[in-house]
mmCIF file of C-alpha atoms in Angstrom:
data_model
loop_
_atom_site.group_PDB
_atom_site.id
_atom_site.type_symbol
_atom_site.label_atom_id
_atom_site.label_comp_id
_atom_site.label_asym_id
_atom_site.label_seq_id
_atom_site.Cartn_x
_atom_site.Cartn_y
_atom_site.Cartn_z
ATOM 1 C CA UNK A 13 7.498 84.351 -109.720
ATOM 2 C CA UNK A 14 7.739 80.411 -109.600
ATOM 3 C CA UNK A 15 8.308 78.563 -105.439
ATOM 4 C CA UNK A 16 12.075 78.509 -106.250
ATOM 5 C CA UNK A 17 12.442 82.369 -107.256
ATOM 6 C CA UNK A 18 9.945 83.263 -103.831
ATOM 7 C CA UNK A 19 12.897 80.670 -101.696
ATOM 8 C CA UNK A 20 15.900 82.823 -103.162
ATOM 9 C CA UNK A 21 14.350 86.021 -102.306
ATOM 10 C CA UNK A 22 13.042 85.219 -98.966
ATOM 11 C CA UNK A 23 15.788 83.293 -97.694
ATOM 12 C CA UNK A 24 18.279 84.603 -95.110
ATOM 13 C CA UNK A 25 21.843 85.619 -96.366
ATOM 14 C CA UNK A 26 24.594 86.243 -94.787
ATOM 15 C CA UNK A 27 26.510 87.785 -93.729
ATOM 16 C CA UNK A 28 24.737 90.715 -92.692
ATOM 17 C CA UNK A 29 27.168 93.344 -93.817
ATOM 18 C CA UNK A 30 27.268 95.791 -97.056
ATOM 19 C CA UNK A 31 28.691 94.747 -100.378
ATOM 20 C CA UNK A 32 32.042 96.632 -99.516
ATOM 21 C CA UNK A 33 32.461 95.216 -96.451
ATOM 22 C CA UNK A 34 32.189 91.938 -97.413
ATOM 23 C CA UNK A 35 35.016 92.508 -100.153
ATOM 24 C CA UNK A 36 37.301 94.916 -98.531
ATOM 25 C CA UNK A 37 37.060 93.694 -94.653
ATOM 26 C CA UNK A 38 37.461 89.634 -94.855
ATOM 27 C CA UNK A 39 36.678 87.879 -91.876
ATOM 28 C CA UNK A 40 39.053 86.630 -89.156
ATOM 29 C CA UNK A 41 41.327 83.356 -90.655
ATOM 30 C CA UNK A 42 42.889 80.437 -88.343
ATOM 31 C CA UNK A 43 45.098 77.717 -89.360
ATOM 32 C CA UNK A 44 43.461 74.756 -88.124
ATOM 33 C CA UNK A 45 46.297 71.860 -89.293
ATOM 34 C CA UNK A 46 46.111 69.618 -91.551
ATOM 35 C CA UNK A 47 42.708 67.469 -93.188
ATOM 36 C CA UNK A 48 41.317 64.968 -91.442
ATOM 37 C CA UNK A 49 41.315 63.111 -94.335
ATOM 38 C CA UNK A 50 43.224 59.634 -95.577
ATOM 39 C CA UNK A 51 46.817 60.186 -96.139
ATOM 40 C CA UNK A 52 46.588 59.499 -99.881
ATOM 41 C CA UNK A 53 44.824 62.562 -100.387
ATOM 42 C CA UNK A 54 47.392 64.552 -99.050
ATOM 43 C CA UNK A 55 50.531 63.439 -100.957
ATOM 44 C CA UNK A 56 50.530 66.057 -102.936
ATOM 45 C CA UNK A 57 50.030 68.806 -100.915
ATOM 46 C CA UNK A 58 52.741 70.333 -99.565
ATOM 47 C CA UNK A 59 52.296 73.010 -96.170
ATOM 48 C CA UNK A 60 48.482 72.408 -96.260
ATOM 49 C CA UNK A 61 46.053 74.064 -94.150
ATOM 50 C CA UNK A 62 42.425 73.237 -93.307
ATOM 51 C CA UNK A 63 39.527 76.311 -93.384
ATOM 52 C CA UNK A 64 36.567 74.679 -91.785
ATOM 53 C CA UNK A 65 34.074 77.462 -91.751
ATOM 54 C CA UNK A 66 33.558 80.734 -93.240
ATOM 55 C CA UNK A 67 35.593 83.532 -93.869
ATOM 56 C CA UNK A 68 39.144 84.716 -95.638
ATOM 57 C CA UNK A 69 40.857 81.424 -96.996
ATOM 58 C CA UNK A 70 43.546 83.130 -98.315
ATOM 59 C CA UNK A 71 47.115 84.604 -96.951
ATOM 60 C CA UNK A 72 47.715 86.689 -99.317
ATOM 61 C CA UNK A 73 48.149 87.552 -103.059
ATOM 62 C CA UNK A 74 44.556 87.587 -103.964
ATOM 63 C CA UNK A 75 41.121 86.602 -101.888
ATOM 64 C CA UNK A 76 38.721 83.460 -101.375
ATOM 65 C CA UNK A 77 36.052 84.629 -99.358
ATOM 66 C CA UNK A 78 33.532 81.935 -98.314
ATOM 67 C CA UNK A 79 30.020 82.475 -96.811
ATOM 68 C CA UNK A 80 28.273 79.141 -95.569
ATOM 69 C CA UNK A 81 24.403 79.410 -95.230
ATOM 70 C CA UNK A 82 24.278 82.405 -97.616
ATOM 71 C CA UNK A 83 20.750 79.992 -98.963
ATOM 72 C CA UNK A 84 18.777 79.056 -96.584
ATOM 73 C CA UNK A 85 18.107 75.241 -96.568
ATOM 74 C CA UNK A 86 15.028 75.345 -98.021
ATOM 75 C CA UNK A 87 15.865 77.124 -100.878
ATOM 76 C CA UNK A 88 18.966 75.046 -101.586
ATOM 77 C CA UNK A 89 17.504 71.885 -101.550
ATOM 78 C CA UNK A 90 14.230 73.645 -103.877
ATOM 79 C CA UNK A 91 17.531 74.930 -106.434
ATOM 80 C CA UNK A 92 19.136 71.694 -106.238
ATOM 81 C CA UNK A 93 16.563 69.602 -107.355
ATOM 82 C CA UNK A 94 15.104 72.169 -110.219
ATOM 83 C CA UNK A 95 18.555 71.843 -111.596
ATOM 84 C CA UNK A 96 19.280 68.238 -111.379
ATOM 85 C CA UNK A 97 15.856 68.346 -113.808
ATOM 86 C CA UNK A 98 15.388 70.925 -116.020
ATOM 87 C CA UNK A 99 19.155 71.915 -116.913
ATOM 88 C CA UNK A 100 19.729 70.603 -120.239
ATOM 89 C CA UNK A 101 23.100 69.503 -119.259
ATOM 90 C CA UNK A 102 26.308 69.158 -121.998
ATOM 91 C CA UNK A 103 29.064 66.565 -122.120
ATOM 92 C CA UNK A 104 31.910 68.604 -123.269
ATOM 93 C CA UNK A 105 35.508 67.504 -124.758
ATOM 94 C CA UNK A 106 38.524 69.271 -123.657
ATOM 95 C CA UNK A 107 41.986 70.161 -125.163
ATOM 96 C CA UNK A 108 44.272 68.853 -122.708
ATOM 97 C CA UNK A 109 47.971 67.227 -122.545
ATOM 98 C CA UNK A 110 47.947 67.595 -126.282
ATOM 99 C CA UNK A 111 44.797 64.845 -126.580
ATOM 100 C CA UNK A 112 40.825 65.661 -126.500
ATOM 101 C CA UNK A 113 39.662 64.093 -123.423
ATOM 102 C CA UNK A 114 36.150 64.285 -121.881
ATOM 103 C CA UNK A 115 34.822 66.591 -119.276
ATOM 104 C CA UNK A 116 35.283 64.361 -115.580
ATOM 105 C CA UNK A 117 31.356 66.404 -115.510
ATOM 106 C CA UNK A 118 28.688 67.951 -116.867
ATOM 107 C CA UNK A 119 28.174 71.629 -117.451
ATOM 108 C CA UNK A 120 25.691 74.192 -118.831
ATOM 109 C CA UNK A 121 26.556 77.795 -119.890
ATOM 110 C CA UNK A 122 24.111 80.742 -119.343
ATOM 111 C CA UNK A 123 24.438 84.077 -120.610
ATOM 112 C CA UNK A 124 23.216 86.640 -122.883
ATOM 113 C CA UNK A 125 23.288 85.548 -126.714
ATOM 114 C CA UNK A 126 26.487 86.717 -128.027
ATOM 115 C CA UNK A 127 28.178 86.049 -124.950
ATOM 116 C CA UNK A 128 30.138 83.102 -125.957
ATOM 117 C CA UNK A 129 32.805 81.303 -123.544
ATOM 118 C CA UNK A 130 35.999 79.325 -124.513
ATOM 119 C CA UNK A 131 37.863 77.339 -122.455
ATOM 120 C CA UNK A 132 40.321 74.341 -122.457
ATOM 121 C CA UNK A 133 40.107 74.474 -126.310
ATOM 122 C CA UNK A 134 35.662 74.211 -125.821
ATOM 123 C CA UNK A 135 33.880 77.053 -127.075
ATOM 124 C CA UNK A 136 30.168 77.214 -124.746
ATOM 125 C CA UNK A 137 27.536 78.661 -126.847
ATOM 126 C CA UNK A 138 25.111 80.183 -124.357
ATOM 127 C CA UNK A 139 21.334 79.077 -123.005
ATOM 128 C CA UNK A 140 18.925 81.276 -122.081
ATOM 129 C CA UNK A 141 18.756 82.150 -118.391
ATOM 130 C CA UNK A 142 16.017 80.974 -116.217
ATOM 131 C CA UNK A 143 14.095 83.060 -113.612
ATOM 132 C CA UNK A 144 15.797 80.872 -110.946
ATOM 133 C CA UNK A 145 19.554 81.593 -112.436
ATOM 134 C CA UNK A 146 18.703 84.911 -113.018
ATOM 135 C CA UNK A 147 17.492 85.598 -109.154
ATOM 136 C CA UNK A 148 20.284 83.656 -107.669
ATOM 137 C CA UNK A 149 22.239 86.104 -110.053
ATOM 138 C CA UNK A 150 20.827 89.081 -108.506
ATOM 139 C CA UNK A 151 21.892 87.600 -105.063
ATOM 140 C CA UNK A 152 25.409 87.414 -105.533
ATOM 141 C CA UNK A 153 25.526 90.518 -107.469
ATOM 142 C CA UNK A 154 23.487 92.910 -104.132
ATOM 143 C CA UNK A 155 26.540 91.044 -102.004
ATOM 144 C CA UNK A 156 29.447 91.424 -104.230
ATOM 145 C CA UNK A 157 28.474 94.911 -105.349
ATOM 146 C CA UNK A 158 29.562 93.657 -108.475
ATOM 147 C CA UNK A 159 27.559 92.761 -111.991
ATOM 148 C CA UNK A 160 27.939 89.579 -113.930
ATOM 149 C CA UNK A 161 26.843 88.479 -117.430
ATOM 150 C CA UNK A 162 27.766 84.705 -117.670
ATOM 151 C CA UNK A 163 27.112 81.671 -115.861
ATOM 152 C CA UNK A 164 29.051 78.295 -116.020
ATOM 153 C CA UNK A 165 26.770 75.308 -113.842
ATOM 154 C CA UNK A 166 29.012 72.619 -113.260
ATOM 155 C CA UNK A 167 26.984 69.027 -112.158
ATOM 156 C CA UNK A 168 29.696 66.397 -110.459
ATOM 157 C CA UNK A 169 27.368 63.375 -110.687
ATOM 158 C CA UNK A 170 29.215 61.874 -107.834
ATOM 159 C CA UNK A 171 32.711 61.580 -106.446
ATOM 160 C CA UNK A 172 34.517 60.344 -109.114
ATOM 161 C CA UNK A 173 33.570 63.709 -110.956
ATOM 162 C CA UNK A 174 35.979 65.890 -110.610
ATOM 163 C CA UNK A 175 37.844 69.503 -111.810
ATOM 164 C CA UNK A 176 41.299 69.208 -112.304
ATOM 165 C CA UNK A 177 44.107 71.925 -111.065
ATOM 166 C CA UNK A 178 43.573 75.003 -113.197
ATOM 167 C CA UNK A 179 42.798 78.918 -113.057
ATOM 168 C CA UNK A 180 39.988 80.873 -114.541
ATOM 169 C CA UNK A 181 42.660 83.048 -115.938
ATOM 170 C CA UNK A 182 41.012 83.534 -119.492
ATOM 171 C CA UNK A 183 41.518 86.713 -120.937
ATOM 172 C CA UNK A 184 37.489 86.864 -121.421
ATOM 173 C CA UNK A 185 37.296 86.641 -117.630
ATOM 174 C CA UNK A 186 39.666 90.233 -117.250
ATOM 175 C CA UNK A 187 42.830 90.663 -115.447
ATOM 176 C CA UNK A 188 41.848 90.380 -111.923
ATOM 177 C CA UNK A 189 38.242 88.685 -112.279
ATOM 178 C CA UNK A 190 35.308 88.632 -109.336
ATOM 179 C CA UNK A 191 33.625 85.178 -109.876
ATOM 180 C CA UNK A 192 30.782 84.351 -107.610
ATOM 181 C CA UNK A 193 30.589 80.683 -106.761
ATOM 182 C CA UNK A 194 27.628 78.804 -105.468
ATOM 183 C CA UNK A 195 27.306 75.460 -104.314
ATOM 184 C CA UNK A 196 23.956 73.092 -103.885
ATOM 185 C CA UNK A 197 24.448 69.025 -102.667
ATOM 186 C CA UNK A 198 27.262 66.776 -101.751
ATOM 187 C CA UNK A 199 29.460 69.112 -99.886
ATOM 188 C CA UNK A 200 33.021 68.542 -101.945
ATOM 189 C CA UNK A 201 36.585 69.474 -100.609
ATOM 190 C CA UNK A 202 38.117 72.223 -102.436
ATOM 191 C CA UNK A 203 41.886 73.242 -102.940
ATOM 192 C CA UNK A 204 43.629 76.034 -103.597
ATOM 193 C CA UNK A 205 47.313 75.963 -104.183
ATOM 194 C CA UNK A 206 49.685 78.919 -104.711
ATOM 195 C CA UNK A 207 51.709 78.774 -107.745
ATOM 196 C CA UNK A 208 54.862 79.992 -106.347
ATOM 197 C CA UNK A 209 55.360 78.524 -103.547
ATOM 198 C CA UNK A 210 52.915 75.538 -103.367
ATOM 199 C CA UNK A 211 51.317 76.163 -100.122
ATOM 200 C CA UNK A 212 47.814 74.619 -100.322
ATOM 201 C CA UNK A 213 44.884 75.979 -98.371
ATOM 202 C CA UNK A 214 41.569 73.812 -98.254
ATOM 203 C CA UNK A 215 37.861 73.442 -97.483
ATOM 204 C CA UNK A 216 34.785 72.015 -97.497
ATOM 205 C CA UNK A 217 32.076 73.807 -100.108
ATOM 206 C CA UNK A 218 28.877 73.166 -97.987
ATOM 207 C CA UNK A 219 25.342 73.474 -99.236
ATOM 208 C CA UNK A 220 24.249 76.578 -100.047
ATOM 209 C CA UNK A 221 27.367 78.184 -99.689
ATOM 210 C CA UNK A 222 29.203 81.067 -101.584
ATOM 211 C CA UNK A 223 32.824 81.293 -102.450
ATOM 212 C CA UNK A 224 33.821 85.173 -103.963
ATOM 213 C CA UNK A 225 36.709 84.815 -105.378
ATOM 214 C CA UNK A 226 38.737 87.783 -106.578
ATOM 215 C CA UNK A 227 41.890 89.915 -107.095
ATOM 216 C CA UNK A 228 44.815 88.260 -107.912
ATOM 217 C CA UNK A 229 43.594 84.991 -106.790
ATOM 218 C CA UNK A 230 43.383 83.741 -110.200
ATOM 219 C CA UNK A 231 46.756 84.868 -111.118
ATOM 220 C CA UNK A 232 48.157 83.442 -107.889
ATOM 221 C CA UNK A 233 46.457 80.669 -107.037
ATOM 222 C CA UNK A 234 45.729 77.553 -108.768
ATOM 223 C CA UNK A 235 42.349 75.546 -107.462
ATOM 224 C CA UNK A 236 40.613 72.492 -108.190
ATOM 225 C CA UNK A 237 37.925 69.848 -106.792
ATOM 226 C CA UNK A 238 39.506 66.774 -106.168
ATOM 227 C CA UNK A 239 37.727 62.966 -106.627
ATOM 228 C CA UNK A 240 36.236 61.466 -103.537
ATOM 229 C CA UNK A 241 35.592 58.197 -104.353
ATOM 230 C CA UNK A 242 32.906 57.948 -101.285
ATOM 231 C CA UNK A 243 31.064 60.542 -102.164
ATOM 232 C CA UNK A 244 27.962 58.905 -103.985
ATOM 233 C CA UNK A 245 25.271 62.131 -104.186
ATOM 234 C CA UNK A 246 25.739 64.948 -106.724
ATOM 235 C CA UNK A 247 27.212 68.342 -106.717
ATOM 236 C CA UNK A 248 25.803 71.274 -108.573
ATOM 237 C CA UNK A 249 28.419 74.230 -108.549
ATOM 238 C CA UNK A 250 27.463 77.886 -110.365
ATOM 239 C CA UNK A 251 30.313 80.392 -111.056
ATOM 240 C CA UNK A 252 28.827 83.754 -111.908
ATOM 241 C CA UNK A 253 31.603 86.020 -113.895
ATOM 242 C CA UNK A 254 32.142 89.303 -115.954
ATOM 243 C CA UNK A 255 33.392 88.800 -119.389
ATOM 244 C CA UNK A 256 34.703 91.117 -120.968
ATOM 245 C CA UNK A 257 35.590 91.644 -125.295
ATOM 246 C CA UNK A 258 38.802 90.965 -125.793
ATOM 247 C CA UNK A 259 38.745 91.398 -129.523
#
């Protein structure tokens, strides 16, 4: 068991509650107002609403649960920088608009080794998984009482990197998908909008944080991770997820 693997397992999570609980009883929600944020980042975000710290961020139709200091410090900064290094990271191009464009990132997919991943027209052949992926995978899946098999790493070298509106509504990800969603560096705002009737709810994603996303959120909900031109440090972002044949 390598330093980072002995961090993940030793580190405090919370909260302190049983897999269920943590699914089924969300935490208490308050509408704080609007961002504190320029105006230009607001334009188009109709009746928005500002989640500072943890708990339920959604209303309804579907949950967003988020968990600040589920990694300890230690350990986030020790994940962090052993995946800034060793990931063998992938510049993919996307079908998008009707054009190939190149991914505003770079990204990494882990799984088993016929568990492929398509999306946006790219089809992710996997990598092996580390021992540190493969702890940090046995984290979320004791807190979400829930198993996963693939793992998309997402680097945002700084603020101009960025991840567009979208869903992870793939038929490989199910019909009502759990995806487990870790974040290490530059804390980065994240949206979620509903598709309906375009009421946006957002956040910060701080270090060390997890964001369970699940239910009909994907079929609801739209979310992305908007530039920041100021931001000047990198992002690392893991979504853990259950795919399923759909042949």
């Amino acid at each position: 068991m390598n330093q980072v693997e002995k961090a993940v397992k030793s580190c405090p999570i919370l909260p302190q509650t049983e897999p269920a609980q943590l699914l089924l009883v969300p935490l208490k929600r308050v509408d704080t107002g609007p961002l504190r944020t320029p105006d230009t980042w607001n334009l188009d975000m109709p009746n928005q609403q500002s989640i500072p710290f943890g708990g339920e961020l959604l209303p309804t139709d579907g949950s967003a649960i988020l968990i600040p200091g589920f990694l300890s410090p230690d350990a986030s900064d020790a994940i962090l920088q052993e995946l800034l290094t060793t990931e063998p990271w992938e510049s993919q191009s996307l079908h998008m608009y009707g054009k190939m464009v190149s991914e505003p990132r770079l990204s990494t997919w882990h799984a088993e080794p016929h568990v492929t991943y398509t999306y946006s027209g790219a089809l992710r052949t996997p990598i092996a998984w580390t021992p540190t992926l493969l702890a940090l995978r046995e984290a979320c899946e004791q807190h979400t009482a829930h198993t996963f098999n693939g793992l998309l790493v997402n680097q945002y070298r700084n603020g101009n990197d960025h991840l567009g509106w979208h869903a992870d509504d793939e038929l490989s990800n199910g019909p009502e998908p759990l995806i487990a969603s870790l974040s290490f560096g530059a804390e980065r705002r994240f949206d979620l909008r509903h598709r309906e009737t375009n009421q946006t709810v957002s956040t910060q994603l701080p270090h060390g944080s997890l964001l369970v996303m699940s239910g009909l959120s994907q079929k609801c909900w739209l979310h992305r991770v908007a530039k920041e031109p100021h931001v000047t440090q990198p992002r690392i972002n893991l979504t853990f997820r259950h795919l399923v044949d759909v042949e």
